[in-house]
XYZ file of C-alpha atoms in Angstrom:
355
model
C 130.630 106.851 99.512
C 128.533 104.962 96.923
C 125.931 107.440 96.994
C 127.567 110.557 96.594
C 129.235 109.059 93.621
C 126.647 107.770 92.039
C 124.798 110.771 92.701
C 127.843 112.741 90.623
C 127.842 110.658 88.258
C 124.128 111.502 87.185
C 124.681 115.152 87.583
C 127.936 115.332 85.476
C 126.906 112.866 83.260
C 124.683 115.184 80.584
C 126.078 116.300 77.679
C 127.279 119.320 76.765
C 124.019 120.548 74.490
C 121.703 119.445 77.330
C 123.402 121.867 79.954
C 123.890 124.934 76.963
C 127.086 123.490 75.906
C 130.695 124.858 76.922
C 130.330 128.462 75.127
C 126.866 128.750 76.965
C 128.715 127.899 80.625
C 131.071 130.225 80.160
C 128.555 133.021 79.835
C 126.951 135.008 83.126
C 123.876 133.670 81.998
C 124.908 130.072 81.491
C 127.074 130.231 84.859
C 124.144 131.032 86.606
C 121.894 128.739 84.801
C 124.815 126.052 86.025
C 124.678 127.092 89.977
C 120.968 127.025 90.183
C 120.870 123.719 88.317
C 124.260 122.187 90.547
C 121.738 123.834 94.170
C 118.887 122.528 93.128
C 120.272 119.264 92.654
C 122.175 119.085 95.838
C 119.069 120.113 97.823
C 116.543 117.402 96.043
C 119.301 115.024 96.853
C 119.496 116.277 100.704
C 115.829 116.281 100.904
C 115.570 112.718 99.565
C 117.712 111.648 102.672
C 115.442 113.457 105.133
C 113.378 111.782 107.387
C 111.862 112.686 111.176
C 114.798 110.877 112.755
C 117.506 112.541 110.840
C 115.760 115.965 111.331
C 115.542 115.558 114.804
C 118.704 114.312 115.193
C 120.479 117.008 113.292
C 118.410 119.804 114.685
C 119.783 118.901 118.176
C 123.573 118.884 116.709
C 122.754 123.056 115.488
C 121.404 123.279 119.228
C 124.463 121.414 121.028
C 127.735 122.168 118.534
C 126.537 126.333 118.485
C 123.561 126.343 120.532
C 121.454 126.639 117.161
C 123.643 128.479 115.184
C 126.899 127.574 113.278
C 129.990 128.672 111.227
C 130.995 127.410 108.326
C 132.941 124.592 109.621
C 130.613 123.410 112.265
C 127.730 122.836 109.520
C 130.173 120.961 107.265
C 130.848 118.487 110.049
C 127.679 118.416 110.613
C 126.278 117.632 107.882
C 129.162 114.834 106.916
C 128.407 113.029 110.219
C 124.714 112.561 109.236
C 124.995 112.271 105.230
C 127.993 111.407 104.374
C 127.879 110.840 101.082
C 128.280 114.606 100.470
C 131.177 115.835 99.215
C 132.677 119.068 101.811
C 133.632 121.087 98.631
C 129.220 121.486 97.390
C 128.632 121.511 101.105
C 130.805 124.797 101.529
C 129.183 125.883 98.660
C 126.193 125.360 99.904
C 126.294 127.523 103.236
C 127.432 130.205 101.052
C 124.622 130.422 98.720
C 122.097 130.062 102.246
C 124.554 132.840 103.979
C 123.012 135.314 101.867
C 124.017 138.634 104.728
C 127.168 137.302 105.066
C 127.576 136.758 108.522
C 129.450 133.676 108.310
C 126.991 131.958 110.444
C 123.534 129.755 110.194
C 120.709 128.923 112.067
C 118.376 125.846 111.589
C 115.292 127.974 110.672
C 117.624 129.718 108.296
C 118.500 126.102 106.776
C 115.073 125.328 106.312
C 113.574 127.828 105.345
C 116.232 127.683 102.452
C 115.188 123.982 101.541
C 111.468 125.183 101.735
C 112.161 128.044 99.017
C 114.165 125.872 96.825
C 111.868 122.627 97.084
C 108.613 123.317 98.372
C 107.257 120.446 96.992
C 109.908 117.685 96.118
C 110.099 115.905 92.813
C 111.966 113.238 91.781
C 112.969 114.945 88.321
C 110.628 117.315 86.032
C 109.008 115.200 84.186
C 106.554 114.797 86.804
C 102.523 116.281 86.736
C 100.188 117.193 89.317
C 97.201 116.639 88.404
C 94.323 119.585 89.280
C 90.348 119.272 88.650
C 89.550 121.379 85.900
C 87.406 120.171 83.167
C 88.328 118.491 80.210
C 90.335 120.746 77.205
C 91.644 119.066 74.299
C 94.710 118.166 74.168
C 96.278 120.882 71.909
C 94.679 123.526 74.009
C 96.256 122.021 77.294
C 98.558 124.898 78.999
C 101.891 124.969 77.567
C 104.130 128.073 79.129
C 107.653 128.984 77.603
C 109.469 128.684 80.961
C 111.616 126.049 81.375
C 110.900 125.993 85.781
C 108.905 123.105 87.547
C 105.591 123.769 88.560
C 106.171 123.137 92.172
C 102.372 124.292 93.239
C 99.093 124.139 91.556
C 95.571 126.040 93.245
C 92.177 125.281 91.471
C 90.032 128.259 93.009
C 86.328 126.630 92.786
C 84.530 129.978 93.051
C 86.123 131.569 90.234
C 87.093 128.164 87.938
C 90.434 129.531 88.263
C 93.620 128.011 88.669
C 96.781 129.464 90.324
C 100.223 128.323 89.100
C 103.320 128.450 90.815
C 107.103 127.788 89.598
C 109.904 127.388 90.402
C 112.305 129.731 91.305
C 109.645 132.061 89.878
C 108.387 135.402 91.755
C 104.936 135.579 89.987
C 101.928 133.498 90.391
C 100.129 133.022 87.213
C 95.959 132.957 87.031
C 94.459 130.515 83.948
C 90.947 129.904 83.068
C 90.339 126.449 84.147
C 88.160 126.056 81.225
C 90.794 125.817 78.355
C 94.270 126.871 80.279
C 95.221 128.467 77.289
C 94.099 131.807 78.445
C 96.012 134.001 81.230
C 93.454 135.958 83.446
C 96.263 137.977 85.126
C 99.740 137.338 87.008
C 100.475 138.413 90.794
C 104.141 139.946 90.539
C 105.889 142.146 92.711
C 107.304 139.837 95.389
C 110.597 140.378 97.407
C 110.737 136.329 97.910
C 109.475 133.572 95.839
C 106.296 132.032 96.493
C 105.279 129.521 98.561
C 101.878 128.523 98.698
C 98.439 130.159 97.962
C 94.760 129.667 99.455
C 91.663 131.350 98.182
C 89.426 133.254 100.590
C 85.552 133.971 99.375
C 83.726 136.733 99.658
C 81.449 137.146 103.076
C 78.041 135.381 102.456
C 75.730 138.387 101.892
C 72.789 137.093 103.885
C 75.012 137.301 106.973
C 73.575 140.340 109.374
C 75.581 143.598 109.631
C 78.123 142.490 106.719
C 78.363 143.469 103.646
C 80.142 141.917 99.873
C 83.956 141.834 100.270
C 85.624 140.572 96.929
C 87.568 137.186 97.469
C 91.485 137.144 98.057
C 94.212 135.353 97.573
C 96.793 134.565 100.174
C 100.171 133.860 99.297
C 103.329 132.666 101.532
C 106.612 133.784 100.235
C 109.980 133.015 101.416
C 110.743 136.279 102.667
C 108.400 135.528 105.835
C 105.495 137.303 105.091
C 101.758 136.339 104.168
C 100.288 138.495 101.377
C 97.025 139.328 100.358
C 95.509 139.784 96.609
C 92.697 141.549 95.276
C 90.748 139.162 92.864
C 87.774 141.142 92.072
C 87.170 142.853 88.757
C 87.809 146.550 88.051
C 91.289 148.539 87.761
C 92.557 147.084 90.815
C 92.371 143.670 90.522
C 95.464 141.323 91.056
C 96.879 143.900 93.655
C 98.527 143.415 96.879
C 95.695 143.974 99.152
C 98.087 143.901 102.518
C 101.205 141.937 103.745
C 102.339 141.097 107.066
C 105.257 139.236 108.487
C 105.610 135.880 110.476
C 108.028 134.502 112.486
C 109.133 131.256 109.897
C 108.304 130.636 106.359
C 104.919 129.627 106.120
C 104.900 125.796 103.879
C 101.115 125.643 103.509
C 97.932 127.128 104.325
C 94.306 126.296 104.548
C 91.286 128.481 104.875
C 88.906 127.932 107.353
C 85.267 129.363 106.412
C 83.259 128.645 109.639
C 86.063 130.793 111.419
C 87.014 132.986 109.152
C 90.681 131.992 109.499
C 93.606 131.455 107.730
C 95.518 128.362 108.934
C 99.376 128.629 108.500
C 101.651 125.515 108.650
C 105.300 126.411 109.058
C 108.617 125.025 108.685
C 109.167 125.053 112.388
C 106.384 122.689 112.575
C 104.020 125.811 114.020
C 100.666 125.607 113.035
C 99.059 129.521 113.013
C 95.672 130.961 112.748
C 95.622 134.105 111.516
C 92.358 137.173 111.209
C 92.882 138.406 107.643
C 91.062 141.175 107.931
C 93.445 142.536 110.722
C 96.547 140.521 110.029
C 97.022 138.947 113.608
C 97.924 136.182 114.439
C 94.720 134.251 116.741
C 96.094 131.194 118.241
C 99.117 128.625 117.460
C 99.749 125.375 117.933
C 103.447 124.781 119.213
C 105.319 121.770 118.223
C 102.458 120.192 115.877
C 105.245 118.805 113.642
C 108.709 117.522 114.129
C 110.142 120.135 111.136
C 108.187 121.618 108.909
C 104.464 121.161 108.207
C 103.905 120.400 104.869
C 100.183 120.206 104.494
C 96.630 121.453 105.511
C 93.412 120.868 104.467
C 89.905 121.859 106.008
C 87.545 119.183 107.104
C 84.420 120.961 105.942
C 81.495 120.609 108.359
C 83.629 119.105 111.150
C 85.325 122.353 112.374
C 88.704 120.332 112.334
C 91.981 120.722 109.972
C 94.160 117.926 108.805
C 98.130 118.777 109.169
C 100.719 116.175 107.435
C 104.569 117.268 107.827
C 107.978 116.671 106.746
C 107.758 114.181 110.295
C 105.577 111.673 108.120
C 102.930 112.873 110.715
C 99.194 113.193 110.078
C 97.226 114.645 113.281
C 93.442 115.969 112.662
C 93.200 119.414 115.124
C 89.700 120.667 116.544
C 89.957 124.729 115.147
C 88.026 125.987 118.391
C 90.633 125.146 121.076
C 93.375 124.043 118.854
C 94.094 120.251 120.606
C 95.346 117.294 118.763
C 91.905 114.777 117.720
C 93.536 111.745 116.499
C 96.661 110.910 114.930
C 96.742 108.687 111.329
C 99.469 106.455 110.797
C 101.128 104.807 107.792
C 103.506 107.408 106.095
C 107.139 106.013 106.167
C 108.597 109.568 105.374
C 106.933 112.987 104.296
C 104.202 114.124 103.935
C 103.748 116.044 100.662
C 99.956 116.893 100.314
C 96.342 116.530 101.919
C 92.814 116.583 100.331
C 89.376 115.823 101.745
C 86.765 114.540 99.997
C 83.170 116.289 101.953
C 80.965 114.190 100.350
C 82.768 110.445 100.999
C 84.050 111.606 104.330
C 87.414 110.411 103.071
C 90.985 112.253 103.906
C 93.706 111.623 100.822
C 96.997 111.806 101.908
C 100.263 111.911 99.194
C 104.170 111.263 100.302
C 107.371 109.923 98.607
C 106.471 106.900 100.137
C 104.003 104.963 101.229
């Protein structure tokens, strides 16, 4: 098809110097870089084609053809049926990369988890910028890392005046002083999978009766189907993993609700979970909250509600006490990637690929 030819032409049109040259490609590091570039380009191109209806139809076909589990030939057939612009060899290589255990089969959740790991937040190119609310700094003092992978998530921690930086294909989360963005305060490392998103959990209020002050924690979601809580209090144990627990699916978004002391997460399966971080247990869940990835969550402070956005283009307001839907917000034509709430003006901001 025309779309596939144009896409392949763009990927192949880069000169040898930009890709590292023929000599670089012949080394193991060069071959790995080329494979990462091909994989990232293919995943990005596929995500460009995804919308709510297409994902729902593909998921039904997975269930119909292989009862939720397909082999290599079935995968290629399904993908070419719904995405005819992609070549058979590209899809075969994609299948082999996703099938890490080599059993020759793939489930729908396994496919979606792979897409989340490769491109949790879609970016059309590496020149995209992601705004974060930090204090002004001189241009020559701004953060400049030596890594060439793009930033896919930023988290501003207001209580600590700190920015957590998550980069694509990086297993470490770096923390920086938001006042100048040049001082690295530390890094969270040791993940077995890739970090997808993060959320800060502040300490308990000292005014609460019968409770003692606890240090703040950073909870992260990981591609190996775990949630991890990291110690952020000053001391020799700073930035150490405090606890880790398994989750049924990769969690694409996190949101802390202080009123109930619960951590809400949105999964690649479209389920919203409520977690007690201290006991590492699930308190509640909203099944089928979204038809696909629940890609964004934010708390409506003081209103006892959260807002969720998904790759199905839907935005919903949920009651956090009974986990019931209060309102549907319309307007997006494709996936919702970010949500924020301004509690001064009572406004919800949402961002996606299309308006």
